[in-house]
Coordinates of C-alpha atoms and ligand atoms in Angstrom, one line a residue:
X1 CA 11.5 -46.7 32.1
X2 CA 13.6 -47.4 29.4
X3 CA 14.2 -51.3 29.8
X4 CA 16.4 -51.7 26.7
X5 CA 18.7 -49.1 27.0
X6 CA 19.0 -50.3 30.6
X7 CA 20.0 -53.6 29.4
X8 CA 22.4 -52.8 26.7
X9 CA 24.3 -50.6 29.0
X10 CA 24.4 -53.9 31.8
X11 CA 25.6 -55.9 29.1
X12 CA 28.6 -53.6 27.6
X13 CA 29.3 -53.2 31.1
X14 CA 29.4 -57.3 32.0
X15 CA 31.7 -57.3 28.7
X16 CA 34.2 -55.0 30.5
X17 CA 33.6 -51.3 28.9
X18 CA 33.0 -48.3 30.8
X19 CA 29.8 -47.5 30.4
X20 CA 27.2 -44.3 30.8
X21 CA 23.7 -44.2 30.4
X22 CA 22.5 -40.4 30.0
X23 CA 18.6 -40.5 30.4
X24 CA 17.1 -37.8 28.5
X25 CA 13.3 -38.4 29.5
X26 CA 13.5 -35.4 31.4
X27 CA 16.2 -33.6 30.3
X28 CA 15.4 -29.7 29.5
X29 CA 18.4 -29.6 27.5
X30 CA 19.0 -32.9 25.4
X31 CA 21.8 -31.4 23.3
X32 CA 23.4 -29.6 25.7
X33 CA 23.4 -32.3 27.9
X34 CA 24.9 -34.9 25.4
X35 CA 27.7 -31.9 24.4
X36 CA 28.3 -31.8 28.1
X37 CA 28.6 -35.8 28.5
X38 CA 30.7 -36.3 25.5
X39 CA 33.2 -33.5 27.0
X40 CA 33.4 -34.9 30.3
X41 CA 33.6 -38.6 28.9
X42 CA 35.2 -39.0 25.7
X43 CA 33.5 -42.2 24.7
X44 CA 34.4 -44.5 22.1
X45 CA 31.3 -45.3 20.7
X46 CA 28.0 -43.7 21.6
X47 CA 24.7 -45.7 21.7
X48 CA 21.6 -44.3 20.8
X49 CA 18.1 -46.1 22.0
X50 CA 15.2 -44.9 20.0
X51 CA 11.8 -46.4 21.2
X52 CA 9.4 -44.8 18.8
X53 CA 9.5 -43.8 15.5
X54 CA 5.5 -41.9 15.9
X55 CA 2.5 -42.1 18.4
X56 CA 0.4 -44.1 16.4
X57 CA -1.8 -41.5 16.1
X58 CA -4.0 -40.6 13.2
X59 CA -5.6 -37.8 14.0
X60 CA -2.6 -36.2 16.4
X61 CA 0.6 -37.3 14.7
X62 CA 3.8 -37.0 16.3
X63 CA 7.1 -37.5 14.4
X64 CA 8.5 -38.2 16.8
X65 CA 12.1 -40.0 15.1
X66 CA 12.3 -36.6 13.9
X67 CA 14.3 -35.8 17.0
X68 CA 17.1 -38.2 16.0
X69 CA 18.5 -35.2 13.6
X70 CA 20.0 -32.7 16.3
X71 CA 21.0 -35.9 18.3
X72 CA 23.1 -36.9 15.9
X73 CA 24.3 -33.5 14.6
X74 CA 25.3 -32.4 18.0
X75 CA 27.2 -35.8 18.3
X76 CA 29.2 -35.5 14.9
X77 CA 30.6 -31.6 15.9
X78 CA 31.6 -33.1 19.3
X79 CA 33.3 -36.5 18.8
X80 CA 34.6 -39.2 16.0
X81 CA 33.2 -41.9 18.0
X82 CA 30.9 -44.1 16.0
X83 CA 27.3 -44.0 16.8
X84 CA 25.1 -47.2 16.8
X85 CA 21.6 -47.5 17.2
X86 CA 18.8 -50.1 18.5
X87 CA 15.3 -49.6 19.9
X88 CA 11.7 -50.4 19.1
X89 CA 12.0 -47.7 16.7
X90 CA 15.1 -49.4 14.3
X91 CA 13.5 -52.6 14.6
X92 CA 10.8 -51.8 12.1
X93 CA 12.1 -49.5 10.3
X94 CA 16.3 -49.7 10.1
X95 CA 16.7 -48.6 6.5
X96 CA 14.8 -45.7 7.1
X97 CA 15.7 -44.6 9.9
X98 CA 19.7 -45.0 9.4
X99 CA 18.9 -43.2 6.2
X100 CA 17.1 -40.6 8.1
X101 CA 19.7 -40.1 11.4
X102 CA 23.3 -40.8 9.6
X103 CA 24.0 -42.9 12.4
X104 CA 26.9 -45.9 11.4
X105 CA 25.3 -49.0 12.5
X106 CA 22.1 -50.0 13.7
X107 CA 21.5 -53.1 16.1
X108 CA 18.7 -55.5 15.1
X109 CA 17.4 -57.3 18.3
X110 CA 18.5 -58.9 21.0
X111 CA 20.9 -55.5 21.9
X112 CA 22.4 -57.6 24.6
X113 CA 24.0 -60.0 22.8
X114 CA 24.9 -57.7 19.7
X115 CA 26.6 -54.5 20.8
X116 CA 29.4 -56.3 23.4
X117 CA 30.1 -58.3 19.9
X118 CA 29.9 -55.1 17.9
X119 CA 32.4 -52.9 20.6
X120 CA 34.7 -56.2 20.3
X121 CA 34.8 -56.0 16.8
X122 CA 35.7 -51.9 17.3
X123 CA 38.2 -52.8 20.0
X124 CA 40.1 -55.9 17.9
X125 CA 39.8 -53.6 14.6
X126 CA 37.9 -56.3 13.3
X127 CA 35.2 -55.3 10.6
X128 CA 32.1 -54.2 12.3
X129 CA 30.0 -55.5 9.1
X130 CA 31.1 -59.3 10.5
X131 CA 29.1 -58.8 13.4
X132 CA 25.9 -60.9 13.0
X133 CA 22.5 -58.6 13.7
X134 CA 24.6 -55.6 12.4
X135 CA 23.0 -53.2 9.8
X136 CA 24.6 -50.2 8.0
X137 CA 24.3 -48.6 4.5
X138 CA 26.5 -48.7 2.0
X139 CA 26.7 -46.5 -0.7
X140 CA 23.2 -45.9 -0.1
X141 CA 22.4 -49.4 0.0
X142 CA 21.1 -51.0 3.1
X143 CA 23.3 -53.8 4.4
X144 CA 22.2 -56.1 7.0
X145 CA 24.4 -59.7 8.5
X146 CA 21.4 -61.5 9.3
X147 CA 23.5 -64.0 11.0
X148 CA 22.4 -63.5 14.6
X149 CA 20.4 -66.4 16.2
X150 CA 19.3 -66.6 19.8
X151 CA 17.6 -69.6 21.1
X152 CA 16.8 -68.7 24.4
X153 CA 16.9 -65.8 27.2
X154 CA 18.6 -65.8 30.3
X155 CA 18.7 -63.7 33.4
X156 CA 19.6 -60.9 31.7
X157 CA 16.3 -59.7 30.8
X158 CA 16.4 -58.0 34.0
X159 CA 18.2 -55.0 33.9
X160 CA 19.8 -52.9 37.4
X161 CA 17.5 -50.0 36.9
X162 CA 18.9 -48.1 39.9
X163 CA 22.3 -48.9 38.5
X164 CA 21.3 -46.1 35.1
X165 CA 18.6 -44.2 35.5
X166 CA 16.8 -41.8 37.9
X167 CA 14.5 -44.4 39.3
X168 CA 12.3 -42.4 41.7
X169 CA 12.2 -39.7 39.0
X170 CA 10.1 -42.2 37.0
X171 CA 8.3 -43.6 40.2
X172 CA 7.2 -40.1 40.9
X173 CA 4.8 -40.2 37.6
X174 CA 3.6 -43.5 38.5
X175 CA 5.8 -45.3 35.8
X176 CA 5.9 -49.0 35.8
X177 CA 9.2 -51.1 35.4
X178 CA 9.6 -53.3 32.2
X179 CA 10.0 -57.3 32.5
X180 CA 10.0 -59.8 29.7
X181 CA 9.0 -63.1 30.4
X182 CA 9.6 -64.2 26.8
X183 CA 10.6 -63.0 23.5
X184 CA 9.1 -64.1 19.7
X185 CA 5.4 -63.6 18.5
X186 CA 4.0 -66.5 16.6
X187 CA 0.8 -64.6 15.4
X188 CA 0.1 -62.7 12.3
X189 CA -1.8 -59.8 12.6
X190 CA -1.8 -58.2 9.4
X191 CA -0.4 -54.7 11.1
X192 CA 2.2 -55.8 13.8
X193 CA 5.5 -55.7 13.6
X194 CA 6.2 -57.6 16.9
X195 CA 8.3 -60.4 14.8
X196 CA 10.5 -58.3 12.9
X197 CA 11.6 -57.0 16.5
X198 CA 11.5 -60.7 18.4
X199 CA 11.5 -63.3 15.7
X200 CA 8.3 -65.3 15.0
X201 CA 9.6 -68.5 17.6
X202 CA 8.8 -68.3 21.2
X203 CA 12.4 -67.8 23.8
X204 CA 10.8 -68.3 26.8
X205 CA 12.7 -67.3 30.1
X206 CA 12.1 -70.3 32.8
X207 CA 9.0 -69.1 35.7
X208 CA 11.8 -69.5 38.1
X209 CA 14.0 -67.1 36.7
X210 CA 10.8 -64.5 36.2
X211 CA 10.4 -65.2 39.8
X212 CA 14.0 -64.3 40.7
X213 CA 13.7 -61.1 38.4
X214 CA 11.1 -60.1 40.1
X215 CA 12.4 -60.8 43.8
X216 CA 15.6 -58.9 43.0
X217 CA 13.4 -55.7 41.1
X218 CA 11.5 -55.6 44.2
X219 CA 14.7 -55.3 46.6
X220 CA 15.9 -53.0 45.1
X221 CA 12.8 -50.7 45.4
X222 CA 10.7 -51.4 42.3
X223 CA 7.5 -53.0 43.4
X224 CA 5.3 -51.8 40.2
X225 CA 6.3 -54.1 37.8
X226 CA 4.8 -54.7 33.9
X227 CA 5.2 -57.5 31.9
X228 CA 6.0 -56.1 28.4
X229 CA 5.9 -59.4 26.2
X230 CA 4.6 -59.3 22.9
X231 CA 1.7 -61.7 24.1
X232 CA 1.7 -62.4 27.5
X233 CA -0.9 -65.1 27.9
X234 CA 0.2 -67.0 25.1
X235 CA 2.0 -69.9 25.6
X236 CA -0.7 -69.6 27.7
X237 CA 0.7 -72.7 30.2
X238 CA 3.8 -70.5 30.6
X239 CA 2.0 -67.3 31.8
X240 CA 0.0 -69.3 34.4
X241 CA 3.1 -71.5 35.7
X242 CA 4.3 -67.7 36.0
X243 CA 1.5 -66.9 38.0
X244 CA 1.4 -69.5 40.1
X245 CA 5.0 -69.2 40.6
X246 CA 4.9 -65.9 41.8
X247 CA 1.5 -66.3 44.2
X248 CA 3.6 -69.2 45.8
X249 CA 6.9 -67.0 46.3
X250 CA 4.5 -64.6 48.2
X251 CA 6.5 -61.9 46.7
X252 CA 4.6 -58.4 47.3
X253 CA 4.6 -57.1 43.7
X254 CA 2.2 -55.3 42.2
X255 CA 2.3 -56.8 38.5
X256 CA 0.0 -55.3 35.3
X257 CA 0.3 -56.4 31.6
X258 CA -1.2 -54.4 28.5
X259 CA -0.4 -57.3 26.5
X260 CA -3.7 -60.0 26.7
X261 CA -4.6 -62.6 23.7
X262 CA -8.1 -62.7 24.3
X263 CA -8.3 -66.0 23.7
X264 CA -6.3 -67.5 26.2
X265 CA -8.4 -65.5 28.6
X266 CA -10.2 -67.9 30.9
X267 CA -10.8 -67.8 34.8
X268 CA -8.1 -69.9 36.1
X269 CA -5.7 -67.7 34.6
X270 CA -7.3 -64.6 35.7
X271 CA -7.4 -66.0 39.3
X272 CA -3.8 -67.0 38.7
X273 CA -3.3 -63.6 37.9
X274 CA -4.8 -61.9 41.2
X275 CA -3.4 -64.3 43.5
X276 CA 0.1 -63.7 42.0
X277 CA -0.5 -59.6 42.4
X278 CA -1.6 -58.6 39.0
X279 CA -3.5 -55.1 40.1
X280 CA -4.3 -54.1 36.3
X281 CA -4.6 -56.4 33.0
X282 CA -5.4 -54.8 29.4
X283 CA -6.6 -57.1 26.5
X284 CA -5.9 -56.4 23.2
X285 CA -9.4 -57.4 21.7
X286 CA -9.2 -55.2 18.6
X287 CA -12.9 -55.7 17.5
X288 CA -15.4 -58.1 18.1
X289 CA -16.9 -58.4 14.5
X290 CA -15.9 -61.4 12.7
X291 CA -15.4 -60.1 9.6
X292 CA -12.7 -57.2 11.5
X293 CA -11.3 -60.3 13.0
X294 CA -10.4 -61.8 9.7
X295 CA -9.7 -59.1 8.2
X296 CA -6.8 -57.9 11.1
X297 CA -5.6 -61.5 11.1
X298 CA -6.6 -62.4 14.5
X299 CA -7.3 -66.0 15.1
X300 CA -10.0 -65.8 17.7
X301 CA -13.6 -65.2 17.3
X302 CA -16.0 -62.6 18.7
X303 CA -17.5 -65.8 21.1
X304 CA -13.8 -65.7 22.5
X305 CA -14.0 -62.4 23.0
X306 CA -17.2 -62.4 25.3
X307 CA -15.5 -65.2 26.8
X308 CA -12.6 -63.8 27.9
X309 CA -14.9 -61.1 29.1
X310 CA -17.1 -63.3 30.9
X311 CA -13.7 -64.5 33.0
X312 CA -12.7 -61.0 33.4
X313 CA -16.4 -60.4 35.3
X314 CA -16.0 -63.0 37.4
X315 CA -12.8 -61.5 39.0
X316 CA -12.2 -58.2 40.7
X317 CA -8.8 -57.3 38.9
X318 CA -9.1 -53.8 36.7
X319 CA -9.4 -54.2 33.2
X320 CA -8.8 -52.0 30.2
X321 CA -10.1 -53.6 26.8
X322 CA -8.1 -52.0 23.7
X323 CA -10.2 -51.7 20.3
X324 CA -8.7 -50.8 17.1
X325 CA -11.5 -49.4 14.6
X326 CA -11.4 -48.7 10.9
X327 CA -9.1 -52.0 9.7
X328 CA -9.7 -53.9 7.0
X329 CA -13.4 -55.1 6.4
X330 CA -14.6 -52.4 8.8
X331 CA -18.2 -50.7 8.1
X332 CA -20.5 -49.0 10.0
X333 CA -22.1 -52.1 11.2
X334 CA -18.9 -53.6 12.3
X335 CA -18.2 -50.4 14.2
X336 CA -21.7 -50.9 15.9
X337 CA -21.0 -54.0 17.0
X338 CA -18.0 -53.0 18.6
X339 CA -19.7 -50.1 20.4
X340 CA -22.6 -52.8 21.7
X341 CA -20.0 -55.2 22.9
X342 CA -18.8 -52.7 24.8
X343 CA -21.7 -51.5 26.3
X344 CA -22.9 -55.3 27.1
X345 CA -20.4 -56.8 27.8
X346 CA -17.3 -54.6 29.7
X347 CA -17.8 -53.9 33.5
X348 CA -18.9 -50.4 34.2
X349 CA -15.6 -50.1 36.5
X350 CA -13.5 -51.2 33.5
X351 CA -12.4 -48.9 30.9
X352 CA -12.3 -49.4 26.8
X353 CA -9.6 -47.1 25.3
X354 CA -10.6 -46.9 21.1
X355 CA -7.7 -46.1 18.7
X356 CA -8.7 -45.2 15.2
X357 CA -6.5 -46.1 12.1
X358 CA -4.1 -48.2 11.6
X359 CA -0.3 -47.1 11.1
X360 CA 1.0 -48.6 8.2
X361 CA 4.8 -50.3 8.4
X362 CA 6.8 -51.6 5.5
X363 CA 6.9 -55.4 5.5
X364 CA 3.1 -56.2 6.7
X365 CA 0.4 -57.5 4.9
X366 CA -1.7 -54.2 5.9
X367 CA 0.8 -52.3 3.4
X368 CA 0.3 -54.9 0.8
X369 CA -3.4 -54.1 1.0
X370 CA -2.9 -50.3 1.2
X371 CA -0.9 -50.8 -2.3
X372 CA -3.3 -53.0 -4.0
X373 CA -6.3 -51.5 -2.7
X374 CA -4.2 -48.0 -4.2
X375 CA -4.5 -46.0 -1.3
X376 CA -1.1 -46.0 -0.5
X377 CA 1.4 -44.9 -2.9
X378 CA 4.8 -44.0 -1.1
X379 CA 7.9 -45.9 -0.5
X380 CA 8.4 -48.2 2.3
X381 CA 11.7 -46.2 2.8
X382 CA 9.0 -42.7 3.0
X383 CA 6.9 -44.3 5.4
X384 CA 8.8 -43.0 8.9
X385 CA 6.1 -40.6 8.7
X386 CA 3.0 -42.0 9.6
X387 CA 0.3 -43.3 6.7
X388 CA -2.9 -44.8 8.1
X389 CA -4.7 -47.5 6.7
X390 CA -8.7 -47.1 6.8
X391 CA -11.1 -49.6 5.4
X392 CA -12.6 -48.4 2.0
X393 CA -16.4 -49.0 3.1
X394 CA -15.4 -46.3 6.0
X395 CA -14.8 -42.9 6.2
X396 CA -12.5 -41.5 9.2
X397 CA -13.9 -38.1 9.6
X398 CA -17.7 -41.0 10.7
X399 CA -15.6 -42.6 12.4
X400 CA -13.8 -39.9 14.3
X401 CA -17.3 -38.2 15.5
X402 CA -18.6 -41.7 15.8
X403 CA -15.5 -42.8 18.2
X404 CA -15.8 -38.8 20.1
X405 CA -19.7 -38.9 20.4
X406 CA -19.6 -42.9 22.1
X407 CA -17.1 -41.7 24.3
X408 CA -19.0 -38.8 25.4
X409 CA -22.0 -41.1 26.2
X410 CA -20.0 -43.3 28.2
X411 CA -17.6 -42.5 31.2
X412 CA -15.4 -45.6 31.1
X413 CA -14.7 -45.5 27.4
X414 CA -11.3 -43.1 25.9
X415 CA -10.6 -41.7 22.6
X416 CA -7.4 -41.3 20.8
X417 CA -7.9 -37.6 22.1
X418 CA -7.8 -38.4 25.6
X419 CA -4.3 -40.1 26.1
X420 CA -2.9 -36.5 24.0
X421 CA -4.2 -34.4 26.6
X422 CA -1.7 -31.9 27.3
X423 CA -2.1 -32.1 31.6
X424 CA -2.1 -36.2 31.5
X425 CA 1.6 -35.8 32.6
X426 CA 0.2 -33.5 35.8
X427 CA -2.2 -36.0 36.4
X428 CA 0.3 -38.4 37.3
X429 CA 2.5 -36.6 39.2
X430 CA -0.7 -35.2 41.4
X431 CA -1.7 -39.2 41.4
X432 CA 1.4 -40.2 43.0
X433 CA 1.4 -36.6 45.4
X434 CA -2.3 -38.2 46.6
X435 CA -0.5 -41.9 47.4
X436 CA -2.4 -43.4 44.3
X437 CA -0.5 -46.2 42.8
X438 CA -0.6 -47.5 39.3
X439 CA -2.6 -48.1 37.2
X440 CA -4.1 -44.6 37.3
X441 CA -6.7 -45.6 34.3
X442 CA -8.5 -47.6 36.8
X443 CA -9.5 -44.2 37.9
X444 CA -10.8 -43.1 34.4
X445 CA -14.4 -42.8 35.4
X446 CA -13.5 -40.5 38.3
X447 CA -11.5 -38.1 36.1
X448 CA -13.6 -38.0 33.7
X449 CA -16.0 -36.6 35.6
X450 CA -13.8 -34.1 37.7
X451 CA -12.8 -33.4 34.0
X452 CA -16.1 -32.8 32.8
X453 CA -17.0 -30.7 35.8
X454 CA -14.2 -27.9 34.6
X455 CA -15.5 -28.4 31.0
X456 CA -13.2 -30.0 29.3
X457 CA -15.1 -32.3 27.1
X458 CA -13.8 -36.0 27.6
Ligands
B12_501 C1 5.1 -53.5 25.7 C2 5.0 -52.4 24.7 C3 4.2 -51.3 25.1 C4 3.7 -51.1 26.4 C5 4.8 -50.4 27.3 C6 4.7 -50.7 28.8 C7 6.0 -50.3 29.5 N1 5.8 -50.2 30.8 O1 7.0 -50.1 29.0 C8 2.5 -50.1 26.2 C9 1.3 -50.9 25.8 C10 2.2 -49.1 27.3 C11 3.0 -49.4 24.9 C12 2.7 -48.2 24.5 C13 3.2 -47.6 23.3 N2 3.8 -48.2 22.3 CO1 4.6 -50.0 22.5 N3 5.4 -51.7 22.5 C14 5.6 -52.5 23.4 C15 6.4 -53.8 22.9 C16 5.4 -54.9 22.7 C17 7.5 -54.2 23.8 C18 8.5 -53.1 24.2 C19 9.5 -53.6 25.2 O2 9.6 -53.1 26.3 N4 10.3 -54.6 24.9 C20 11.3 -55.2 25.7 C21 12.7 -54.4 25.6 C22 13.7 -55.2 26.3 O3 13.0 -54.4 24.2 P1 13.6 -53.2 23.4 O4 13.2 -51.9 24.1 O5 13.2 -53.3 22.0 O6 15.1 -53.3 23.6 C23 15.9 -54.3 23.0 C24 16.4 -53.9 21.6 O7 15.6 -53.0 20.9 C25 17.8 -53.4 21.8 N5 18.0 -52.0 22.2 C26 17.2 -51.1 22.8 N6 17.9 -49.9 23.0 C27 19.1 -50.1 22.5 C28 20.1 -49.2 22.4 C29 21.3 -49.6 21.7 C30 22.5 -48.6 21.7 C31 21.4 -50.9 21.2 C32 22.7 -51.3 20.5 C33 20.4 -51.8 21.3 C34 19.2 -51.4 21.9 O8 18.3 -54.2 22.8 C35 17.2 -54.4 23.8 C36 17.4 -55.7 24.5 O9 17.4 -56.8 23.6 C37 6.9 -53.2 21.5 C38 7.0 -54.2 20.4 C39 8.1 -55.1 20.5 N7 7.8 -56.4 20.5 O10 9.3 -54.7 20.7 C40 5.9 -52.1 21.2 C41 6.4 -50.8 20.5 C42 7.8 -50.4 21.1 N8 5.4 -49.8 20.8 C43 5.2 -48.9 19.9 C44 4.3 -47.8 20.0 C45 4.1 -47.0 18.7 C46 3.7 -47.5 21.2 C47 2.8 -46.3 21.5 C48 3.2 -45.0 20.8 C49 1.4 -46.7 21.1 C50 0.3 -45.7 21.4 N9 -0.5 -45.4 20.4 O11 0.2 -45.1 22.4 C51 2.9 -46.2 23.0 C52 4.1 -45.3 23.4 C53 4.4 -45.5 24.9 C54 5.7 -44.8 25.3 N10 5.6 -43.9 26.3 O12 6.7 -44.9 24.7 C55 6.0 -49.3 18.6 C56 7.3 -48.4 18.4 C57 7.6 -48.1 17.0 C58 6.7 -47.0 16.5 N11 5.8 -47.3 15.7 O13 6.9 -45.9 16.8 C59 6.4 -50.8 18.9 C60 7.7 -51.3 18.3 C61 5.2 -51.7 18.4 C62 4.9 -51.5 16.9 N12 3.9 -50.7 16.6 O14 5.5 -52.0 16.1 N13 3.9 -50.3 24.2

């Protein structure tokens, strides 16, 4: 569900404008229907949310910020109105991608706070360009008033879902609802981008008013809730008082997060985690080879990382463990060790999903090493269409088969290749038709094997 959009339009709204969301996640017709809204509305200014610029994906790219175009095309021909856009998307890459769309402003972070002082700024004829967290270019140039500062989070994080978009629309593909319980990423992982988008400090939103989010998400019909922080075990005291928080409120939710530190994985917080409802966790291990670790700018250790899976045994919540393969200081060995982690050490029920490559952004020390280690050689400002970064003692076309072949042998572990399966999306609609309830990759094992019984090679 889109979360920030969602928020943005509760904000502009609590600031007095009239405001429309148009949710095009399953429109058949996006420019018709934005031609048709524009008509019926007239607005003044037209916000555009842009989550992804690609899908990460090395050996399937999509491009996908190359829908932006005809967006903003069929905007221009219909209206003057300014258009100003935020999203995951402009947060790494703004020069780029205002370059790229012709949009007149983009909004750099905390979109709730920003665009009410932005449509202020239109309605007083003040100049947009004063408004901190405001970028634009000029003359070709990129301009950006870095002046916005935001110290804490308030309530607002939550947004009224029903109040925008097409709830059960979403519900009926077993979509989970978006909750921060913090902004900020202190870590330094040489790929991430997390703290160009949040900042590098932690704005932690109080347990109590998590707990209220999630009381009010719940009456209003949204039980499957996901906690999308950067990190969400990390301040790790705050994600257990969270937990325990909730488990006392005996709220009935039905939480997941994607978004483990492995080491801040221990068993108190994963039995703070099921008795609070948590029904699926993922952690973001990476690799458990040392040298990988280093090399990706993790600060944990492999011994952390069996750990963390040690806890995880000990429980009965679901797990998915996410690996990234092919990073700096990867071999074949490192790879190896990886795959025999796996094997040893995640639960037979659990699932390891293995992504290959790593997208390269402007700004993060991965692209540094792509430029000195001269295997990248494009602009930052040409990089909106994906470039991968592979270690230079391994080739991607071994690691490919490698990454195929191990997932072959093994029910519970996914490719790149499996999440781009063109009948995922009929998956989960069938899912929710059969009463499942998220996660459905809990379920992995069994549809592999239904999968594999109609041949399709998974
Ligand atoms: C949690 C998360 C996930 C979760 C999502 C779970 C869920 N139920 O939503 C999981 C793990 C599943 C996931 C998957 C993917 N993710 Co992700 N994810 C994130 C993360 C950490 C937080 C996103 C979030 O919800 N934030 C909270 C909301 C409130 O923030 P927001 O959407 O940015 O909105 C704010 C502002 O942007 C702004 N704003 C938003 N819209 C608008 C509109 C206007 C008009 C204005 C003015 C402002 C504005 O105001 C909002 C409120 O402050 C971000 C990184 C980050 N720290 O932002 C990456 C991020 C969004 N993901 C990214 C990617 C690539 C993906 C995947 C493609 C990865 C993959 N290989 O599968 C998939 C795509 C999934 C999909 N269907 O879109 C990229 C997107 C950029 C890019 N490279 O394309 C990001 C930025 C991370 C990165 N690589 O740098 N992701």
């Amino acid at each position: 569900m889109p979360v920030g959009a969602c928020i943005v339009a509760d904000a502009a709204e609590r600031a007095g404008h009239e405001v429309q969301l148009l949710d095009l996640m399953f429109s058949r017709h996006p420019l018709r229907d934005i031609h048709r809204i524009i008509t019926t509305m007239n607005p003044d200014v037209i916000g555009l949310s842009v989550r992804n610029i690609d899908n990460n994906d090395f050996q399937q790219p999509q491009n996908i910020y190359e829908n932006i175009q005809p967006l903003v095309k069929t905007i221009r021909e219909a209206t003057d109105a300014k258009i100003v856009c935020g999203g995951g998307a402009f947060g790494v890459m703004p020069e780029a991608l205002l370059k790229y769309s012709g949009a007149d402003y983009a909004v750099l972070g905390d979109g709730e706070i920003i665009f009410p002082k932005l449509l202020e700024s239109f309605s007083n004829s003040n100049k947009p360009e004063k408004t901190p967290g405001i970028a634009w270019i000029d003359n070709d140039v990129f301009r950006f008033n870095e002046g916005h500062s935001c110290n804490e989070l308030t309530d607002t994080s939550f947004p009224n879902y029903n109040r925008w978009i097409n709830v059960r629309a979403y519900q009926r593909r077993m979509c989970t609802a978006a909750l921060q319980t913090k902004r900020g990423c202190p870590f330094s992982c040489v790929y991430c981008t997390y703290h160009m988008a949040e900042g590098k400090g932690y704005r932690l939103l109080p347990p109590t008013m998590v707990v209220e989010s999630v009381r009010k998400m719940i009456q209003s019909g949204i039980r499957n809730i996901e906690f999308v922080d950067s990190v969400f075990n990390s301040p790790y005291d705050h994600a257990l008082t969270i937990c325990e928080h909730l488990a006392r409120s005996q709220i009935k939710g039905r939480f997941e997060t994607f978004e483990l530190n492995p080491a801040f994985v221990d068993t108190i917080l994963i039995k703070a985690m099921e008795d609070a409802g948590f029904v699926g966790i993922g952690i973001t291990a990476e690799s458990v080879s040392t040298r990988v670790l280093k090399g990706l700018g993790k600060e944990y250790t492999k011994d952390e990382v069996v750990d963390a899976a040690d806890a995880v045994s000990q429980s009965r919540l679901p797990c998915m463990w996410l690996f990234l393969m092919g990073g700096p200081g990867e071999t074949k060995d490192t790879v190896r060790e990886t795959f025999y982690f796996i094997q040893e050490h995640v639960r037979p029920s659990d699932i390891a999903f293995i992504n290959i490559g790593i997208r390269v952004y402007p700004g993060t020390e991965v692209e540094k090493t792509a430029r000195e280690q001269k295997m990248l050689s494009v602009s930052s400002r040409e990089m909106l269409k994906p470039v991968f970064y592979f270690s230079p003692d391994i080739d991607p076309d071994w690691l490919v088969t490698e990454v195929e072949s191990f997932a072959l042998r093994h029910i519970n572990v996914m490719g790149p290749h499996s999440i781009n399966m063109p009948f995922i999306p009929a998956l989960y609609r069938i899912g929710h038709l059969l009463g499942l309830q998220p996660p459905l990759w809990k379920h992995t094992r069994a549809l592999k094997r239904a999968l594999r019984l109609v041949g399709v090679r998974t």
